[in-house]
Amino acid sequence: MIPTDAPQLNEILTLETRVWEAMVLGDRQLDAQVLADSFLGVYPSGFAGKADHCDQLRDGPVVAEYRLSSARLRCIGNAAALLSYRASYRSSGSAEWKVMLISSLWEKEGGKWLNTFSQDTPETGGRMHE
């Protein structure tokens, strides 16, 4: 893995923000534009593909507001980057804020960056391997 520079981090973080904006807007088309057809999501609820991720928006927004922080990026060659960050968010219709640690793999396909993998881990504040 090659350490990244700030411009690359900003570029990938901007793309990741589009996924979050799609969830705030309930915009299935925007969501589909940034996810690869082969997208795999690993969530506390189980595995999800691109169709599953987009279909969560069929009835509108699923996120009311969010904050992304502690972003870091690992470049894997010239065509892949692993973005890891902390996401605080509030689901639509809820007053409760939740926190996830997220790792999101972006790969360049046909000259365009696409999200191919994402794993969300609830932040519990506990020790590793507890």
mmCIF file of N, CA and C in Angstrom:
data_model
loop_
_atom_site.group_PDB
_atom_site.id
_atom_site.type_symbol
_atom_site.label_atom_id
_atom_site.label_comp_id
_atom_site.label_asym_id
_atom_site.label_seq_id
_atom_site.Cartn_x
_atom_site.Cartn_y
_atom_site.Cartn_z
ATOM 1 N N MET A 1 0.833 -1.176 0.000
ATOM 2 C CA MET A 1 0.000 0.000 0.000
ATOM 3 C C MET A 1 0.879 1.241 0.000
ATOM 4 N N ILE A 2 0.444 2.214 -0.749
ATOM 5 C CA ILE A 2 1.175 3.461 -0.872
ATOM 6 C C ILE A 2 0.455 4.531 -0.052
ATOM 7 N N PRO A 3 1.171 5.242 0.840
ATOM 8 C CA PRO A 3 0.505 6.320 1.577
ATOM 9 C C PRO A 3 -0.046 7.360 0.603
ATOM 10 N N THR A 4 -1.077 8.024 0.999
ATOM 11 C CA THR A 4 -1.725 8.974 0.100
ATOM 12 C C THR A 4 -1.354 10.413 0.419
ATOM 13 N N ASP A 5 -1.640 11.276 -0.537
ATOM 14 C CA ASP A 5 -1.488 12.703 -0.294
ATOM 15 C C ASP A 5 -2.876 13.314 -0.116
ATOM 16 N N ALA A 6 -2.921 14.527 0.380
ATOM 17 C CA ALA A 6 -4.201 15.175 0.684
ATOM 18 C C ALA A 6 -5.118 15.319 -0.528
ATOM 19 N N PRO A 7 -4.611 15.686 -1.721
ATOM 20 C CA PRO A 7 -5.535 15.812 -2.859
ATOM 21 C C PRO A 7 -6.276 14.509 -3.178
ATOM 22 N N GLN A 8 -5.597 13.389 -3.123
ATOM 23 C CA GLN A 8 -6.245 12.098 -3.386
ATOM 24 C C GLN A 8 -7.294 11.806 -2.312
ATOM 25 N N LEU A 9 -6.974 12.063 -1.059
ATOM 26 C CA LEU A 9 -7.935 11.869 0.027
ATOM 27 C C LEU A 9 -9.170 12.731 -0.210
ATOM 28 N N ASN A 10 -8.971 13.988 -0.558
ATOM 29 C CA ASN A 10 -10.100 14.884 -0.801
ATOM 30 C C ASN A 10 -10.965 14.402 -1.961
ATOM 31 N N GLU A 11 -10.337 13.905 -3.016
ATOM 32 C CA GLU A 11 -11.082 13.410 -4.181
ATOM 33 C C GLU A 11 -11.966 12.221 -3.805
ATOM 34 N N ILE A 12 -11.402 11.250 -3.103
ATOM 35 C CA ILE A 12 -12.157 10.049 -2.739
ATOM 36 C C ILE A 12 -13.204 10.378 -1.675
ATOM 37 N N LEU A 13 -12.870 11.234 -0.732
ATOM 38 C CA LEU A 13 -13.840 11.629 0.293
ATOM 39 C C LEU A 13 -15.028 12.370 -0.337
ATOM 40 N N THR A 14 -14.772 13.164 -1.353
ATOM 41 C CA THR A 14 -15.858 13.839 -2.077
ATOM 42 C C THR A 14 -16.775 12.821 -2.739
ATOM 43 N N LEU A 15 -16.201 11.779 -3.321
ATOM 44 C CA LEU A 15 -17.012 10.717 -3.932
ATOM 45 C C LEU A 15 -17.835 9.987 -2.877
ATOM 46 N N GLU A 16 -17.220 9.688 -1.753
ATOM 47 C CA GLU A 16 -17.924 8.998 -0.664
ATOM 48 C C GLU A 16 -19.082 9.860 -0.152
ATOM 49 N N THR A 17 -18.865 11.155 -0.109
ATOM 50 C CA THR A 17 -19.912 12.075 0.330
ATOM 51 C C THR A 17 -21.123 12.008 -0.596
ATOM 52 N N ARG A 18 -20.911 11.715 -1.871
ATOM 53 C CA ARG A 18 -22.039 11.573 -2.808
ATOM 54 C C ARG A 18 -22.939 10.407 -2.401
ATOM 55 N N VAL A 19 -22.355 9.332 -1.878
ATOM 56 C CA VAL A 19 -23.162 8.203 -1.393
ATOM 57 C C VAL A 19 -24.043 8.674 -0.237
ATOM 58 N N TRP A 20 -23.454 9.415 0.695
ATOM 59 C CA TRP A 20 -24.214 9.931 1.838
ATOM 60 C C TRP A 20 -25.292 10.908 1.383
ATOM 61 N N GLU A 21 -24.963 11.775 0.434
ATOM 62 C CA GLU A 21 -25.951 12.730 -0.071
ATOM 63 C C GLU A 21 -27.119 12.002 -0.737
ATOM 64 N N ALA A 22 -26.836 10.917 -1.443
ATOM 65 C CA ALA A 22 -27.908 10.118 -2.052
ATOM 66 C C ALA A 22 -28.848 9.598 -0.975
ATOM 67 N N MET A 23 -28.290 9.187 0.173
ATOM 68 C CA MET A 23 -29.129 8.671 1.255
ATOM 69 C C MET A 23 -29.939 9.785 1.923
ATOM 70 N N VAL A 24 -29.388 10.995 1.978
ATOM 71 C CA VAL A 24 -30.115 12.137 2.543
ATOM 72 C C VAL A 24 -31.234 12.586 1.596
ATOM 73 N N LEU A 25 -30.950 12.558 0.307
ATOM 74 C CA LEU A 25 -31.919 13.020 -0.690
ATOM 75 C C LEU A 25 -32.912 11.933 -1.105
ATOM 76 N N GLY A 26 -32.591 10.671 -0.790
ATOM 77 C CA GLY A 26 -33.415 9.567 -1.272
ATOM 78 C C GLY A 26 -33.255 9.389 -2.774
ATOM 79 N N ASP A 27 -32.067 9.667 -3.290
ATOM 80 C CA ASP A 27 -31.797 9.698 -4.729
ATOM 81 C C ASP A 27 -31.158 8.387 -5.198
ATOM 82 N N ARG A 28 -31.985 7.467 -5.669
ATOM 83 C CA ARG A 28 -31.494 6.164 -6.131
ATOM 84 C C ARG A 28 -30.560 6.306 -7.331
ATOM 85 N N GLN A 29 -30.838 7.263 -8.203
ATOM 86 C CA GLN A 29 -30.016 7.448 -9.398
ATOM 87 C C GLN A 29 -28.599 7.891 -9.026
ATOM 88 N N LEU A 30 -28.487 8.842 -8.119
ATOM 89 C CA LEU A 30 -27.173 9.287 -7.656
ATOM 90 C C LEU A 30 -26.432 8.133 -6.999
ATOM 91 N N ASP A 31 -27.124 7.361 -6.179
ATOM 92 C CA ASP A 31 -26.524 6.204 -5.516
ATOM 93 C C ASP A 31 -25.976 5.231 -6.557
ATOM 94 N N ALA A 32 -26.777 4.931 -7.568
ATOM 95 C CA ALA A 32 -26.379 3.973 -8.606
ATOM 96 C C ALA A 32 -25.184 4.467 -9.415
ATOM 97 N N GLN A 33 -25.051 5.776 -9.575
ATOM 98 C CA GLN A 33 -23.957 6.341 -10.369
ATOM 99 C C GLN A 33 -22.589 6.109 -9.740
ATOM 100 N N VAL A 34 -22.529 6.036 -8.417
ATOM 101 C CA VAL A 34 -21.228 5.926 -7.756
ATOM 102 C C VAL A 34 -20.902 4.509 -7.291
ATOM 103 N N LEU A 35 -21.867 3.588 -7.378
ATOM 104 C CA LEU A 35 -21.628 2.200 -6.982
ATOM 105 C C LEU A 35 -21.342 1.341 -8.207
ATOM 106 N N ALA A 36 -20.326 0.489 -8.107
ATOM 107 C CA ALA A 36 -20.034 -0.465 -9.178
ATOM 108 C C ALA A 36 -21.140 -1.513 -9.234
ATOM 109 N N ASP A 37 -21.354 -2.083 -10.409
ATOM 110 C CA ASP A 37 -22.348 -3.152 -10.539
ATOM 111 C C ASP A 37 -22.019 -4.314 -9.614
ATOM 112 N N SER A 38 -20.725 -4.519 -9.354
ATOM 113 C CA SER A 38 -20.273 -5.623 -8.497
ATOM 114 C C SER A 38 -20.190 -5.225 -7.022
ATOM 115 N N PHE A 39 -20.717 -4.061 -6.650
ATOM 116 C CA PHE A 39 -20.631 -3.555 -5.276
ATOM 117 C C PHE A 39 -21.054 -4.614 -4.257
ATOM 118 N N LEU A 40 -20.275 -4.689 -3.165
ATOM 119 C CA LEU A 40 -20.611 -5.552 -2.033
ATOM 120 C C LEU A 40 -20.540 -4.714 -0.765
ATOM 121 N N GLY A 41 -21.633 -4.701 -0.024
ATOM 122 C CA GLY A 41 -21.669 -4.036 1.271
ATOM 123 C C GLY A 41 -21.727 -5.075 2.374
ATOM 124 N N VAL A 42 -20.940 -4.876 3.427
ATOM 125 C CA VAL A 42 -20.948 -5.764 4.594
ATOM 126 C C VAL A 42 -21.402 -4.906 5.771
ATOM 127 N N TYR A 43 -22.606 -5.205 6.245
ATOM 128 C CA TYR A 43 -23.253 -4.381 7.252
ATOM 129 C C TYR A 43 -23.639 -5.220 8.459
ATOM 130 N N PRO A 44 -23.958 -4.593 9.584
ATOM 131 C CA PRO A 44 -24.431 -5.356 10.740
ATOM 132 C C PRO A 44 -25.654 -6.220 10.401
ATOM 133 N N SER A 45 -26.422 -5.809 9.384
ATOM 134 C CA SER A 45 -27.612 -6.569 8.969
ATOM 135 C C SER A 45 -27.292 -7.690 7.984
ATOM 136 N N GLY A 46 -26.055 -7.728 7.459
ATOM 137 C CA GLY A 46 -25.664 -8.777 6.514
ATOM 138 C C GLY A 46 -25.046 -8.200 5.249
ATOM 139 N N PHE A 47 -25.000 -9.029 4.209
ATOM 140 C CA PHE A 47 -24.411 -8.638 2.929
ATOM 141 C C PHE A 47 -25.444 -7.923 2.063
ATOM 142 N N ALA A 48 -24.974 -7.007 1.216
ATOM 143 C CA ALA A 48 -25.862 -6.293 0.302
ATOM 144 C C ALA A 48 -25.129 -6.013 -1.002
ATOM 145 N N GLY A 49 -25.854 -6.094 -2.101
ATOM 146 C CA GLY A 49 -25.321 -5.737 -3.407
ATOM 147 C C GLY A 49 -25.760 -4.334 -3.794
ATOM 148 N N LYS A 50 -25.428 -3.945 -5.011
ATOM 149 C CA LYS A 50 -25.791 -2.617 -5.501
ATOM 150 C C LYS A 50 -27.301 -2.410 -5.481
ATOM 151 N N ALA A 51 -28.054 -3.397 -5.965
ATOM 152 C CA ALA A 51 -29.516 -3.260 -6.004
ATOM 153 C C ALA A 51 -30.082 -3.058 -4.601
ATOM 154 N N ASP A 52 -29.552 -3.799 -3.627
ATOM 155 C CA ASP A 52 -30.013 -3.653 -2.237
ATOM 156 C C ASP A 52 -29.743 -2.239 -1.722
ATOM 157 N N HIS A 53 -28.534 -1.744 -2.011
ATOM 158 C CA HIS A 53 -28.154 -0.417 -1.527
ATOM 159 C C HIS A 53 -29.060 0.653 -2.125
ATOM 160 N N CYS A 54 -29.314 0.552 -3.420
ATOM 161 C CA CYS A 54 -30.178 1.534 -4.092
ATOM 162 C C CYS A 54 -31.636 1.389 -3.669
ATOM 163 N N ASP A 55 -32.090 0.150 -3.486
ATOM 164 C CA ASP A 55 -33.495 -0.099 -3.133
ATOM 165 C C ASP A 55 -33.874 0.435 -1.758
ATOM 166 N N GLN A 56 -32.884 0.631 -0.875
ATOM 167 C CA GLN A 56 -33.222 1.195 0.438
ATOM 168 C C GLN A 56 -33.787 2.608 0.301
ATOM 169 N N LEU A 57 -33.589 3.217 -0.871
ATOM 170 C CA LEU A 57 -34.039 4.590 -1.105
ATOM 171 C C LEU A 57 -35.369 4.654 -1.851
ATOM 172 N N ARG A 58 -35.984 3.512 -2.117
ATOM 173 C CA ARG A 58 -37.216 3.497 -2.922
ATOM 174 C C ARG A 58 -38.349 4.301 -2.291
ATOM 175 N N ASP A 59 -38.359 4.419 -0.960
ATOM 176 C CA ASP A 59 -39.405 5.185 -0.280
ATOM 177 C C ASP A 59 -38.919 6.558 0.172
ATOM 178 N N GLY A 60 -37.745 6.957 -0.299
ATOM 179 C CA GLY A 60 -37.222 8.277 0.048
ATOM 180 C C GLY A 60 -35.972 8.212 0.904
ATOM 181 N N PRO A 61 -35.613 9.334 1.509
ATOM 182 C CA PRO A 61 -34.381 9.430 2.299
ATOM 183 C C PRO A 61 -34.350 8.451 3.473
ATOM 184 N N VAL A 62 -33.146 7.954 3.763
ATOM 185 C CA VAL A 62 -32.960 7.066 4.916
ATOM 186 C C VAL A 62 -32.048 7.699 5.968
ATOM 187 N N VAL A 63 -31.391 8.792 5.606
ATOM 188 C CA VAL A 63 -30.515 9.518 6.527
ATOM 189 C C VAL A 63 -30.979 10.972 6.579
ATOM 190 N N ALA A 64 -31.130 11.505 7.789
ATOM 191 C CA ALA A 64 -31.544 12.905 7.958
ATOM 192 C C ALA A 64 -30.336 13.841 7.915
ATOM 193 N N GLU A 65 -29.267 13.458 8.597
ATOM 194 C CA GLU A 65 -28.042 14.255 8.602
ATOM 195 C C GLU A 65 -26.862 13.379 8.994
ATOM 196 N N TYR A 66 -25.670 13.847 8.637
ATOM 197 C CA TYR A 66 -24.466 13.050 8.889
ATOM 198 C C TYR A 66 -23.253 13.957 9.033
ATOM 199 N N ARG A 67 -22.216 13.389 9.656
ATOM 200 C CA ARG A 67 -20.913 14.045 9.780
ATOM 201 C C ARG A 67 -19.841 12.987 9.571
ATOM 202 N N LEU A 68 -18.895 13.261 8.697
ATOM 203 C CA LEU A 68 -17.783 12.346 8.448
ATOM 204 C C LEU A 68 -16.524 12.950 9.060
ATOM 205 N N SER A 69 -15.715 12.111 9.718
ATOM 206 C CA SER A 69 -14.492 12.608 10.352
ATOM 207 C C SER A 69 -13.424 11.517 10.358
ATOM 208 N N SER A 70 -12.233 11.901 10.781
ATOM 209 C CA SER A 70 -11.091 10.983 10.941
ATOM 210 C C SER A 70 -10.793 10.191 9.674
ATOM 211 N N ALA A 71 -10.960 10.814 8.525
ATOM 212 C CA ALA A 71 -10.745 10.116 7.249
ATOM 213 C C ALA A 71 -9.269 9.837 7.010
ATOM 214 N N ARG A 72 -9.008 8.636 6.508
ATOM 215 C CA ARG A 72 -7.663 8.249 6.087
ATOM 216 C C ARG A 72 -7.778 7.391 4.840
ATOM 217 N N LEU A 73 -6.755 7.422 4.031
ATOM 218 C CA LEU A 73 -6.799 6.741 2.741
ATOM 219 C C LEU A 73 -5.544 5.924 2.525
ATOM 220 N N ARG A 74 -5.715 4.735 2.007
ATOM 221 C CA ARG A 74 -4.609 3.881 1.574
ATOM 222 C C ARG A 74 -4.772 3.650 0.085
ATOM 223 N N CYS A 75 -3.800 4.110 -0.694
ATOM 224 C CA CYS A 75 -3.832 3.868 -2.139
ATOM 225 C C CYS A 75 -3.245 2.491 -2.399
ATOM 226 N N ILE A 76 -3.923 1.743 -3.234
ATOM 227 C CA ILE A 76 -3.488 0.394 -3.589
ATOM 228 C C ILE A 76 -3.202 0.430 -5.083
ATOM 229 N N GLY A 77 -1.953 0.705 -5.435
ATOM 230 C CA GLY A 77 -1.613 0.913 -6.837
ATOM 231 C C GLY A 77 -2.194 2.235 -7.316
ATOM 232 N N ASN A 78 -2.405 2.331 -8.636
ATOM 233 C CA ASN A 78 -2.925 3.570 -9.213
ATOM 234 C C ASN A 78 -4.431 3.553 -9.429
ATOM 235 N N ALA A 79 -5.056 2.386 -9.252
ATOM 236 C CA ALA A 79 -6.468 2.266 -9.621
ATOM 237 C C ALA A 79 -7.370 1.820 -8.478
ATOM 238 N N ALA A 80 -6.876 1.875 -7.247
ATOM 239 C CA ALA A 80 -7.718 1.489 -6.110
ATOM 240 C C ALA A 80 -7.295 2.280 -4.872
ATOM 241 N N ALA A 81 -8.290 2.608 -4.058
ATOM 242 C CA ALA A 81 -8.030 3.355 -2.829
ATOM 243 C C ALA A 81 -9.014 2.907 -1.758
ATOM 244 N N LEU A 82 -8.494 2.667 -0.556
ATOM 245 C CA LEU A 82 -9.321 2.256 0.573
ATOM 246 C C LEU A 82 -9.483 3.448 1.513
ATOM 247 N N LEU A 83 -10.711 3.937 1.607
ATOM 248 C CA LEU A 83 -11.045 5.058 2.475
ATOM 249 C C LEU A 83 -11.629 4.516 3.772
ATOM 250 N N SER A 84 -11.090 4.935 4.902
ATOM 251 C CA SER A 84 -11.629 4.557 6.215
ATOM 252 C C SER A 84 -11.931 5.839 6.974
ATOM 253 N N TYR A 85 -13.072 5.848 7.664
ATOM 254 C CA TYR A 85 -13.481 7.060 8.365
ATOM 255 C C TYR A 85 -14.540 6.744 9.415
ATOM 256 N N ARG A 86 -14.852 7.757 10.197
ATOM 257 C CA ARG A 86 -15.889 7.674 11.228
ATOM 258 C C ARG A 86 -17.100 8.454 10.727
ATOM 259 N N ALA A 87 -18.263 7.828 10.771
ATOM 260 C CA ALA A 87 -19.501 8.482 10.344
ATOM 261 C C ALA A 87 -20.465 8.569 11.516
ATOM 262 N N SER A 88 -20.871 9.779 11.840
ATOM 263 C CA SER A 88 -21.949 10.008 12.806
ATOM 264 C C SER A 88 -23.161 10.377 11.971
ATOM 265 N N TYR A 89 -24.287 9.732 12.235
ATOM 266 C CA TYR A 89 -25.465 10.010 11.412
ATOM 267 C C TYR A 89 -26.745 9.807 12.213
ATOM 268 N N ARG A 90 -27.785 10.434 11.693
ATOM 269 C CA ARG A 90 -29.110 10.300 12.272
ATOM 270 C C ARG A 90 -30.033 9.825 11.164
ATOM 271 N N SER A 91 -30.669 8.689 11.379
ATOM 272 C CA SER A 91 -31.586 8.136 10.388
ATOM 273 C C SER A 91 -32.819 9.020 10.258
ATOM 274 N N SER A 92 -33.444 8.977 9.090
ATOM 275 C CA SER A 92 -34.691 9.723 8.877
ATOM 276 C C SER A 92 -35.727 9.271 9.897
ATOM 277 N N GLY A 93 -36.407 10.226 10.502
ATOM 278 C CA GLY A 93 -37.447 9.910 11.473
ATOM 279 C C GLY A 93 -36.944 9.547 12.853
ATOM 280 N N SER A 94 -35.642 9.713 13.104
ATOM 281 C CA SER A 94 -35.074 9.368 14.405
ATOM 282 C C SER A 94 -34.328 10.569 14.981
ATOM 283 N N ALA A 95 -34.359 10.697 16.289
ATOM 284 C CA ALA A 95 -33.601 11.755 16.963
ATOM 285 C C ALA A 95 -32.236 11.245 17.422
ATOM 286 N N GLU A 96 -32.045 9.930 17.395
ATOM 287 C CA GLU A 96 -30.829 9.298 17.918
ATOM 288 C C GLU A 96 -29.700 9.311 16.884
ATOM 289 N N TRP A 97 -28.528 9.745 17.340
ATOM 290 C CA TRP A 97 -27.330 9.700 16.502
ATOM 291 C C TRP A 97 -26.648 8.351 16.695
ATOM 292 N N LYS A 98 -26.141 7.787 15.624
ATOM 293 C CA LYS A 98 -25.381 6.539 15.659
ATOM 294 C C LYS A 98 -24.001 6.809 15.084
ATOM 295 N N VAL A 99 -23.051 5.935 15.423
ATOM 296 C CA VAL A 99 -21.684 6.091 14.926
ATOM 297 C C VAL A 99 -21.209 4.770 14.340
ATOM 298 N N MET A 100 -20.654 4.857 13.142
ATOM 299 C CA MET A 100 -20.083 3.695 12.457
ATOM 300 C C MET A 100 -18.653 4.027 12.048
ATOM 301 N N LEU A 101 -17.809 3.014 12.060
ATOM 302 C CA LEU A 101 -16.489 3.100 11.446
ATOM 303 C C LEU A 101 -16.640 2.412 10.097
ATOM 304 N N ILE A 102 -16.260 3.098 9.043
ATOM 305 C CA ILE A 102 -16.535 2.608 7.693
ATOM 306 C C ILE A 102 -15.241 2.495 6.902
ATOM 307 N N SER A 103 -15.118 1.388 6.177
ATOM 308 C CA SER A 103 -14.047 1.209 5.198
ATOM 309 C C SER A 103 -14.712 1.031 3.848
ATOM 310 N N SER A 104 -14.272 1.820 2.892
ATOM 311 C CA SER A 104 -14.916 1.872 1.588
ATOM 312 C C SER A 104 -13.848 1.780 0.502
ATOM 313 N N LEU A 105 -13.958 0.779 -0.357
ATOM 314 C CA LEU A 105 -12.984 0.574 -1.432
ATOM 315 C C LEU A 105 -13.487 1.220 -2.713
ATOM 316 N N TRP A 106 -12.667 2.071 -3.278
ATOM 317 C CA TRP A 106 -12.967 2.739 -4.542
ATOM 318 C C TRP A 106 -11.975 2.247 -5.583
ATOM 319 N N GLU A 107 -12.487 1.859 -6.752
ATOM 320 C CA GLU A 107 -11.638 1.368 -7.837
ATOM 321 C C GLU A 107 -11.934 2.145 -9.108
ATOM 322 N N LYS A 108 -10.883 2.420 -9.862
ATOM 323 C CA LYS A 108 -11.042 3.146 -11.116
ATOM 324 C C LYS A 108 -11.363 2.137 -12.212
ATOM 325 N N GLU A 109 -12.552 2.293 -12.800
ATOM 326 C CA GLU A 109 -13.010 1.415 -13.882
ATOM 327 C C GLU A 109 -13.363 2.289 -15.076
ATOM 328 N N GLY A 110 -12.676 2.070 -16.200
ATOM 329 C CA GLY A 110 -12.938 2.884 -17.386
ATOM 330 C C GLY A 110 -12.692 4.361 -17.160
ATOM 331 N N GLY A 111 -11.701 4.682 -16.330
ATOM 332 C CA GLY A 111 -11.361 6.072 -16.050
ATOM 333 C C GLY A 111 -12.243 6.746 -15.013
ATOM 334 N N LYS A 112 -13.190 5.997 -14.424
ATOM 335 C CA LYS A 112 -14.124 6.568 -13.449
ATOM 336 C C LYS A 112 -13.995 5.823 -12.126
ATOM 337 N N TRP A 113 -13.937 6.566 -11.016
ATOM 338 C CA TRP A 113 -13.898 5.960 -9.694
ATOM 339 C C TRP A 113 -15.284 5.443 -9.326
ATOM 340 N N LEU A 114 -15.356 4.175 -8.891
ATOM 341 C CA LEU A 114 -16.606 3.569 -8.436
ATOM 342 C C LEU A 114 -16.388 2.889 -7.095
ATOM 343 N N ASN A 115 -17.396 2.925 -6.261
ATOM 344 C CA ASN A 115 -17.363 2.266 -4.956
ATOM 345 C C ASN A 115 -17.668 0.781 -5.167
ATOM 346 N N THR A 116 -16.694 -0.072 -4.857
ATOM 347 C CA THR A 116 -16.862 -1.511 -5.094
ATOM 348 C C THR A 116 -17.137 -2.301 -3.824
ATOM 349 N N PHE A 117 -16.796 -1.722 -2.662
ATOM 350 C CA PHE A 117 -16.946 -2.450 -1.399
ATOM 351 C C PHE A 117 -17.083 -1.458 -0.259
ATOM 352 N N SER A 118 -17.911 -1.792 0.711
ATOM 353 C CA SER A 118 -18.033 -0.974 1.920
ATOM 354 C C SER A 118 -18.347 -1.875 3.100
ATOM 355 N N GLN A 119 -17.686 -1.622 4.217
ATOM 356 C CA GLN A 119 -17.984 -2.345 5.452
ATOM 357 C C GLN A 119 -18.225 -1.335 6.557
ATOM 358 N N ASP A 120 -19.383 -1.467 7.219
ATOM 359 C CA ASP A 120 -19.765 -0.581 8.323
ATOM 360 C C ASP A 120 -19.678 -1.353 9.631
ATOM 361 N N THR A 121 -18.936 -0.812 10.580
ATOM 362 C CA THR A 121 -18.780 -1.441 11.886
ATOM 363 C C THR A 121 -19.270 -0.477 12.957
ATOM 364 N N PRO A 122 -20.266 -0.869 13.754
ATOM 365 C CA PRO A 122 -20.730 0.025 14.815
ATOM 366 C C PRO A 122 -19.594 0.334 15.794
ATOM 367 N N GLU A 123 -19.438 1.606 16.138
ATOM 368 C CA GLU A 123 -18.430 1.985 17.127
ATOM 369 C C GLU A 123 -19.012 1.726 18.514
ATOM 370 N N THR A 124 -18.344 0.863 19.265
ATOM 371 C CA THR A 124 -18.853 0.488 20.586
ATOM 372 C C THR A 124 -18.045 1.090 21.725
ATOM 373 N N GLY A 125 -16.834 1.553 21.431
ATOM 374 C CA GLY A 125 -15.992 2.102 22.482
ATOM 375 C C GLY A 125 -15.263 1.034 23.276
ATOM 376 N N GLY A 126 -15.503 -0.235 22.958
ATOM 377 C CA GLY A 126 -14.844 -1.335 23.661
ATOM 378 C C GLY A 126 -13.439 -1.577 23.141
ATOM 379 N N ARG A 127 -12.789 -2.562 23.725
ATOM 380 C CA ARG A 127 -11.452 -2.944 23.286
ATOM 381 C C ARG A 127 -11.549 -3.912 22.115
ATOM 382 N N MET A 128 -10.462 -3.994 21.351
ATOM 383 C CA MET A 128 -10.430 -4.951 20.246
ATOM 384 C C MET A 128 -10.631 -6.361 20.779
ATOM 385 N N HIS A 129 -11.338 -7.164 20.032
ATOM 386 C CA HIS A 129 -11.538 -8.596 20.299
ATOM 387 C C HIS A 129 -12.272 -8.876 21.603
ATOM 388 N N GLU A 130 -13.066 -7.938 22.064
ATOM 389 C CA GLU A 130 -13.880 -8.189 23.263
ATOM 390 C C GLU A 130 -15.114 -8.956 22.885
#
